[in-house]
C-alpha positions in Angstrom: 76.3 57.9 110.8 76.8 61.8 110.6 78.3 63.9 113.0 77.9 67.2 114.0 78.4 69.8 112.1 81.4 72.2 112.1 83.3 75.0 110.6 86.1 74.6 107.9 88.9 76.3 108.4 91.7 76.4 105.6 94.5 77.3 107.7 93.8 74.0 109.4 93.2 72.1 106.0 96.2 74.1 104.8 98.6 72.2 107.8 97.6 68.8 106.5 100.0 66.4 104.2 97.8 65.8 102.1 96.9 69.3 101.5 99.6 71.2 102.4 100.6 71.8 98.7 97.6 73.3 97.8 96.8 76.6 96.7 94.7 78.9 98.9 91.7 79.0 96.0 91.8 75.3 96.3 91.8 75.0 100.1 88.9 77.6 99.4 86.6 75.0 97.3 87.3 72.6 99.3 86.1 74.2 102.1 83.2 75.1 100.0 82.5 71.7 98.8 83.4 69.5 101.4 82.2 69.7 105.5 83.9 69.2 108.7 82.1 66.8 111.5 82.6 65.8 114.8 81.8 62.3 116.0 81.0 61.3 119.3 82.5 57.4 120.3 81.2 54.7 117.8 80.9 53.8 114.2 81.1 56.2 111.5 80.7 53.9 108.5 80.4 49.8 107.9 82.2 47.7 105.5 80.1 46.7 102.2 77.8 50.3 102.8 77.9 52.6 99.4 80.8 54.5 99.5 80.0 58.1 99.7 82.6 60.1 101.2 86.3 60.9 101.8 87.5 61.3 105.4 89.8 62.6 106.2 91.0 62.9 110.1 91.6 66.4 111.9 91.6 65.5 115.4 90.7 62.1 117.3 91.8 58.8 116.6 90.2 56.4 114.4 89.9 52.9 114.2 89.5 50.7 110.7 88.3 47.1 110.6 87.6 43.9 108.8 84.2 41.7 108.9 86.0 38.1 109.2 83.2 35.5 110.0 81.3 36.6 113.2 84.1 38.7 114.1 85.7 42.4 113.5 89.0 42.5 112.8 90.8 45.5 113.4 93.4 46.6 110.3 94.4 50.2 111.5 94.5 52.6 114.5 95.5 55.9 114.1 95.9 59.5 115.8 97.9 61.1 113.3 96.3 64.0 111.5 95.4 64.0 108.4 95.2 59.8 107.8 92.6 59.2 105.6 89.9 56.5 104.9 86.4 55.9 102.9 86.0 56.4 99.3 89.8 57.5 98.2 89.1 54.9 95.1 86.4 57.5 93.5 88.3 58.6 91.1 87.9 54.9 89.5 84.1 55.7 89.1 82.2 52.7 87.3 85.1 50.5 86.9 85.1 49.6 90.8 82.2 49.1 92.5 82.5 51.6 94.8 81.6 50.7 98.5 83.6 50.8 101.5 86.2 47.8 102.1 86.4 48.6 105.5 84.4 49.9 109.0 85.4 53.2 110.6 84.9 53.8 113.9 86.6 56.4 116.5 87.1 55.8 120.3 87.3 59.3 121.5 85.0 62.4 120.1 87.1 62.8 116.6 86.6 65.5 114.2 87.0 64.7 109.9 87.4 66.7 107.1 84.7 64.9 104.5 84.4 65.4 101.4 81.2 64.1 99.2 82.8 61.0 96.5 81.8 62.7 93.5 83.4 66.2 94.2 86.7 64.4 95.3 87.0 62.4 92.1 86.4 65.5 89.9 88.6 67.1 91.8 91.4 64.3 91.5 90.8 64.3 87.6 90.7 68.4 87.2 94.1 68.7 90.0 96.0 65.8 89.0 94.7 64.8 85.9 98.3 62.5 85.6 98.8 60.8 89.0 94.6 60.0 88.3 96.0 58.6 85.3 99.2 56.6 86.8 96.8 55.2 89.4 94.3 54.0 87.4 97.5 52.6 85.4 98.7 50.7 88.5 95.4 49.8 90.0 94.2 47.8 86.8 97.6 47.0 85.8 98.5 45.2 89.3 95.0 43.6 89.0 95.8 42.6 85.3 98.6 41.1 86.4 97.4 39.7 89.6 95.1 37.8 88.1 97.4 36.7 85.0 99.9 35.0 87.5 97.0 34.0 89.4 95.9 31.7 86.3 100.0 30.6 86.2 99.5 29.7 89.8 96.9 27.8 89.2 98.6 26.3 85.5 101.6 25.1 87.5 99.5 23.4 90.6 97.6 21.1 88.1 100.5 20.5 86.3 102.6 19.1 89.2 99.1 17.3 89.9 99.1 16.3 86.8 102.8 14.6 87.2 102.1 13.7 90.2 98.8 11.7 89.6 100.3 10.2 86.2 103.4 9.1 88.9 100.9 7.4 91.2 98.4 5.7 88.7 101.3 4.1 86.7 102.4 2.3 90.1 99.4 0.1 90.4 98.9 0.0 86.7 102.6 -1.1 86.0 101.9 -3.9 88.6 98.6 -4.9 87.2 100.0 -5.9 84.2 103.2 -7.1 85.3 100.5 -9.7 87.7 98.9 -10.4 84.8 101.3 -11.5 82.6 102.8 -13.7 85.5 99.2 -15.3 86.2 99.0 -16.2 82.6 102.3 -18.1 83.1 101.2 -19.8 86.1 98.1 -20.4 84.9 99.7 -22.2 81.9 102.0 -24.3 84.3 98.9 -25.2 86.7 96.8 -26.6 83.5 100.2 -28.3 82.3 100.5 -30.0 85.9 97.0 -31.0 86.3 97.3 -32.8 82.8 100.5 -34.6 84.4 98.5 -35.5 87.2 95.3 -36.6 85.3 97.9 -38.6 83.3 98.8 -41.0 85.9 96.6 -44.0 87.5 95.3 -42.4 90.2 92.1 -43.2 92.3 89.3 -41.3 91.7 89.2 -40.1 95.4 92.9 -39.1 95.2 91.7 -36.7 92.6 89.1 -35.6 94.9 91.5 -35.0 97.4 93.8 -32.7 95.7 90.8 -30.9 94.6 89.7 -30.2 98.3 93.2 -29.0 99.1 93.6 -26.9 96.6 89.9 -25.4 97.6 91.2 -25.1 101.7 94.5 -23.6 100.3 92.7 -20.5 98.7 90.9 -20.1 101.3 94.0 -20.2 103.3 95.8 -17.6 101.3 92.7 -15.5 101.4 93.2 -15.2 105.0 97.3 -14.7 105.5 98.8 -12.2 107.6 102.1 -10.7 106.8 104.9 -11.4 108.4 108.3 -9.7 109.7 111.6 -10.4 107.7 113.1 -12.1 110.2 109.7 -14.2 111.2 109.3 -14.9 107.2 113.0 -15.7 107.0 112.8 -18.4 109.7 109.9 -20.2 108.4 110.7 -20.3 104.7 113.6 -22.0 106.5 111.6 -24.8 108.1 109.5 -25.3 105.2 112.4 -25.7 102.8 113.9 -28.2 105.6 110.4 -30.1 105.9 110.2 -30.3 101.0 114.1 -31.3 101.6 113.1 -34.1 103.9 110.3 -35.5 101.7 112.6 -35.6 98.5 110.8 -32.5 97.2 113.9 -30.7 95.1 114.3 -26.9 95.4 112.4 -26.6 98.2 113.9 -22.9 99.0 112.4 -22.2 95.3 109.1 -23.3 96.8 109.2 -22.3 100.2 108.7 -18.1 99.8 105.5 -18.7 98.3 104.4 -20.6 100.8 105.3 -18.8 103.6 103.6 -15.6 102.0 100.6 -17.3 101.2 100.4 -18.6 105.1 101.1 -22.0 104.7 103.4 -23.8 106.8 105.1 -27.4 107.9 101.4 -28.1 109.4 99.8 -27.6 106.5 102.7 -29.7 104.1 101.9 -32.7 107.1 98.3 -32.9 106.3 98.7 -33.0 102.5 101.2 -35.6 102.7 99.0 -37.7 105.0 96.3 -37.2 102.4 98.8 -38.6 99.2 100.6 -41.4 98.8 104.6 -40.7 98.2 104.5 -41.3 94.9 101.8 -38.1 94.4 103.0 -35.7 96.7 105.6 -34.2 94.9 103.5 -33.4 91.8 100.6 -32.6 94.3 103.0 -29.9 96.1 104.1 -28.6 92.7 100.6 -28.3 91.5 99.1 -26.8 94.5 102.4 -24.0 94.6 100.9 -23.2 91.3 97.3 -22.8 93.2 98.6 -20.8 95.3 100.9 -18.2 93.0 97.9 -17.6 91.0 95.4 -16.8 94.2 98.5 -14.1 95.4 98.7 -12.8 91.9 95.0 -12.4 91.8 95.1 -10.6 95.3 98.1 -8.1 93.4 95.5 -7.3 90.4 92.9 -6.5 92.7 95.2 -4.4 94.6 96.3 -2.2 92.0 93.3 -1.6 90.2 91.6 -1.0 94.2 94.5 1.8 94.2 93.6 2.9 90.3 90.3 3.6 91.2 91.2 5.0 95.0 93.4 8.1 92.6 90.6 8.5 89.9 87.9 9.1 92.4 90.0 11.0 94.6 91.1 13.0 91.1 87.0 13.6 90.8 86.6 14.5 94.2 89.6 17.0 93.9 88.7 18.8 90.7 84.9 18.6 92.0 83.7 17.7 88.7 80.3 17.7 87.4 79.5 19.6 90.6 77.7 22.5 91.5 80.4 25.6 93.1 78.6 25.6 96.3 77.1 23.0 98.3 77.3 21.1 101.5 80.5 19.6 101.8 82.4 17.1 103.9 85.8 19.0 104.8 87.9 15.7 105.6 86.8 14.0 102.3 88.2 17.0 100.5 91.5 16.8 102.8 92.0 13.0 101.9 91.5 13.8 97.9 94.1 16.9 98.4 96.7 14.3 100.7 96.0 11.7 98.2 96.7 14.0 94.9 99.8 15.1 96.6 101.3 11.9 97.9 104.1 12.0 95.4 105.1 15.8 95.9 105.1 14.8 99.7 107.5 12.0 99.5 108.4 9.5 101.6 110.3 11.3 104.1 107.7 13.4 105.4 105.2 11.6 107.8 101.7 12.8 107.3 99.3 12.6 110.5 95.4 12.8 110.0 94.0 14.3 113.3 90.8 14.5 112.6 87.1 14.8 114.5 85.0 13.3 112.5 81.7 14.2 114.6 82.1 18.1 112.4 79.1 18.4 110.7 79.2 19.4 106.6 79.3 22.4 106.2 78.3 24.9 102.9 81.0 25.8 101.0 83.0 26.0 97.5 84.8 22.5 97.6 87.0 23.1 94.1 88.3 26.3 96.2 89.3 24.8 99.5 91.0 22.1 98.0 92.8 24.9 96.3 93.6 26.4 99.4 94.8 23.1 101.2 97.2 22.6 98.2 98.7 25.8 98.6 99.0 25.4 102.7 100.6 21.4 102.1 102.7 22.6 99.5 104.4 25.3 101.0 104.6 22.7 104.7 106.3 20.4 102.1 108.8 23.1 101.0 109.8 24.3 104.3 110.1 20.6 105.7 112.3 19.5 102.6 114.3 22.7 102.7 116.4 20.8 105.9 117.2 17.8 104.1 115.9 15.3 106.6 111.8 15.4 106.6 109.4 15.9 109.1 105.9 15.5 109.9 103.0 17.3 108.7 99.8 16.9 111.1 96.6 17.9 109.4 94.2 18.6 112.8 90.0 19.4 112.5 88.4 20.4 115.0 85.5 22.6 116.1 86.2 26.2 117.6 83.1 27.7 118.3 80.6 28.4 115.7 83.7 27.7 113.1 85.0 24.7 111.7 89.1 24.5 112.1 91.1 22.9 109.8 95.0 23.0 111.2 98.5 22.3 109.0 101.6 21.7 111.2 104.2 21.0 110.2 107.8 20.4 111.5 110.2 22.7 109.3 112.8 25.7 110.5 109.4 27.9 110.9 108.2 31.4 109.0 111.3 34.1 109.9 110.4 37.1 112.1 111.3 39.9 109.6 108.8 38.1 106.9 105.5 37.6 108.6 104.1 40.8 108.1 104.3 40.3 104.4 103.5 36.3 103.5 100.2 36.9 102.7 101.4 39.9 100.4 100.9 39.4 96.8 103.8 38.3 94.9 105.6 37.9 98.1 107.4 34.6 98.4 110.4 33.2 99.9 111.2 30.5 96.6 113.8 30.3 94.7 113.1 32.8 91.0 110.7 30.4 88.8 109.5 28.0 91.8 107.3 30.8 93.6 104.9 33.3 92.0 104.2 34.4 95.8 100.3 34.8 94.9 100.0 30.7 96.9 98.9 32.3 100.3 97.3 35.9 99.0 94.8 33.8 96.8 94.4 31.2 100.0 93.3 34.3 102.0 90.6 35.6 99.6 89.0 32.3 99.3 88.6 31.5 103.0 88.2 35.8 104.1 86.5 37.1 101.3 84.6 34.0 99.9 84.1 32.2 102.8 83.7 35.1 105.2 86.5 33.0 107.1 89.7 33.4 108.5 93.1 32.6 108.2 96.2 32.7 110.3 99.4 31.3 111.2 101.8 31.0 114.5 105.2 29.7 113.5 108.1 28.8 116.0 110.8 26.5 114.8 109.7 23.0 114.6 106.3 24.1 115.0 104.7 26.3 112.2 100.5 25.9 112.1 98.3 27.6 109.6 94.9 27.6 110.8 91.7 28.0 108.3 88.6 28.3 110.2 85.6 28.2 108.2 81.6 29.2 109.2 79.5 26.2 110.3 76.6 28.0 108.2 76.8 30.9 105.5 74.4 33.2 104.5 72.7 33.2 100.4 75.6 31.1 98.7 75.3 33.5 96.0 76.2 36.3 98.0 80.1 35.6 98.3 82.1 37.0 95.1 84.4 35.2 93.2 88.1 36.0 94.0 89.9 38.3 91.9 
């Protein structure tokens, strides 16, 4: 948008900070090479637009602003003369692509000094030849090292992924073949019994007997339902009573099995109605053994059912062999991200899955938001475990318009006045030196703002701290958003 045009005056140009050092040849040029408008009410310049000019406010009072999702965000207001906005990274020339990272617009008819973005970088490079250089230093050097301890951020996360995946597969694995090498023992027993039992006289429809109770056991153990301590404790009880009565030795050794598997005093009634006394004790034996393997099996399945739970939620996390963007369901990426993290949240932290599952998929960059919901658990974790005694961490979806929100609560002392101006700063963090590189929330922020064209905020009171990610419900060319830096 121009404005209308105006005369330059040095003197005025001469009262600014920014100028005020300046020699009167210089404010001369400048007022040769640059303009002064005035702008009525309304935009001067939009964010992403080539950047062209410096400005540089004289009178009025200016108002800058961020494109987040559907929504401007304002950044800055301002009535103090001689604030500045618009292509003041020029002096970078190729090395930046140089368009404006903001919108400028003024409430009230403001006048600006502008200057054209060529003339003020050769002017920054011909006056200051040594703060261009020391900028440029900074600029890239801040970058450099933003993105170097970006990569460490991202190092450390998979490695306590790593540790904490390796801790949760050798659970169910450690299990497995601890089942295993118990089934082959009871296995061994069962075919040692049976021979004991084939040994001896019996009828051939005794033998046809045991064989359909061991058939209904299985099915029986198939079908148990656990039990309470106390309810378990009373009926391995009454079973043990009912082996002791039937001169069936070390019942108590026999009765836990039993009870786990479902089986009770009803059960040991019809079997012994089905024998003769002279069998039953063998048959009992020999059907414990039945019943030992079928839990064992059930153990094996178990773990490797868990195994395979953490390998694909491993896949789903890392997002491999998958194209960057694509149409994605949010809360299957939240359970992969819960379940790669189950070790680092511990048991004394109560997680809570509030989630509406109507929300459509939506088009995003999966590997990245599971990024982001690592960083936003992690940090709940360390501010819950920092008092010692838990808490709950309630991970809420829900659908806010034409956004999809994804909520983290959680139950810790909450984010401290004085600091929540700055916790999406880079390298600002409240860890202790090597636990924190503070880039956690200041790389969550790019991915959802600048990749997503999202948003991201927080509103923490003690006991109650939410970070809230909401997300577009459709995006624009997914080749348009840019890679974080």
């Amino acid at each position: 948008m121009n404005g209308r045009p105006m005369p330059c005056s040095q003197q005025e140009l001469g009262t600014l900070f920014l100028f005020e050092k300046l020699a009167p040849d210089q404010l001369s040029l400048l007022c040769r090479e640059g303009r002064v408008e005035e702008f009525e009410p309304g935009p001067v310049y939009g964010e992403g637009d080539p950047a062209t000019c410096f400005y540089v406010l004289l009178e009025g009072t200016l108002v800058l602003s961020r494109r987040i999702g559907d929504y401007d965000v304002e950044t800055n207001r301002s009535s103090s003369r001689g604030v500045y906005a618009g292509a003041f990274q020029a002096y970078l020339g190729d090395r930046l692509e140089q368009v404006y990272n903001s919108s400028l617009r003024v409430i009230e008819p403001s006048r600006f000094f502008v200057l054209p973005a060529e003339t003020f970088a050769a002017i920054m490079r011909e006056w200051f030849p040594m703060a261009v250089h020391l900028l440029e230093g900074l600029f890239f050097g801040v970058k450099s090292a933003q993105e170097a301890v970006g990569q460490r951020e991202r190092l450390l996360a998979l490695g306590s992924l790593s540790a904490g995946l390796t801790h949760e597969l050798n659970n169910p694995a450690a299990a497995a073949v601890r089942a295993t090498s118990a089934l082959r023992e009871r296995v061994a027993g069962m075919r040692h019994k049976l021979g004991i039992i084939a040994a001896r006289p019996y009828q051939g429809d005794t033998l046809k007997t045991l064989i359909d109770i061991q058939e209904r056991t299985a099915e029986r153990v198939a079908k148990a339902t656990d039990l309470s301590p106390l309810e378990a404790s009373d009926r391995e009880d009454t079973l043990s009573d009912w082996l002791d009565d039937h001169g069936i030795a070390d019942g108590w050794q026999l009765a836990p099995t039993f009870v786990q598997a479902g089986l009770d005093t009803d059960w040991l009634a019809h079997v012994a109605a089905s024998l003769d006394d002279d069998t039953l004790e063998s048959a009992v034996r020999w059907l414990n053994y039945t019943v030992e393997t079928e839990l064992l099996m059930n153990e094996i399945e178990e773990s490797t059912t868990r195994v395979s739970a953490l390998v694909t939620a491993a896949k789903q996390y890392s997002q491999l062999d998958r194209a960057p963007h694509q149409v994605t369901n949010v809360h299957e990426l939240l359970d992969s991200t819960l379940l790669m993290l189950s070790a680092k949240i511990g048991p004394h932290i109560t997680v809570v899955k509030d989630y509406d599952r109507g929300l459509p998929k939506i088009p995003a960059y999966p590997s990245d938001l599971n990024q982001v919901w690592t960083n936003l658990i992690d940090n709940a974790v360390s501010s819950m475990n920092s008092t010692d005694t838990g808490g709950t961490l309630t991970v809420r979806t829900a659908r806010d318009g034409d956004l999809l929100l994804v909520e983290f609560c959680d139950t810790g002392p909450g984010v401290p006045a004085e600091i929540r101006d700055r916790i999406f700063d880079p390298f600002f963090t409240t860890k202790p030196m090597g636990e924190g590189t503070g880039l956690g929330l200041d790389i969550s922020w790019r991915i959802i703002v600048n990749k997503h064209k999202g948003d991201l905020r927080f509103h923490s009171v003690p006991g109650d701290t939410r970070f809230q990610v909401r997300l577009p419900l459709a995006s624009a060319d997914p080749l348009s958003p840019q890679e974080p830096s």
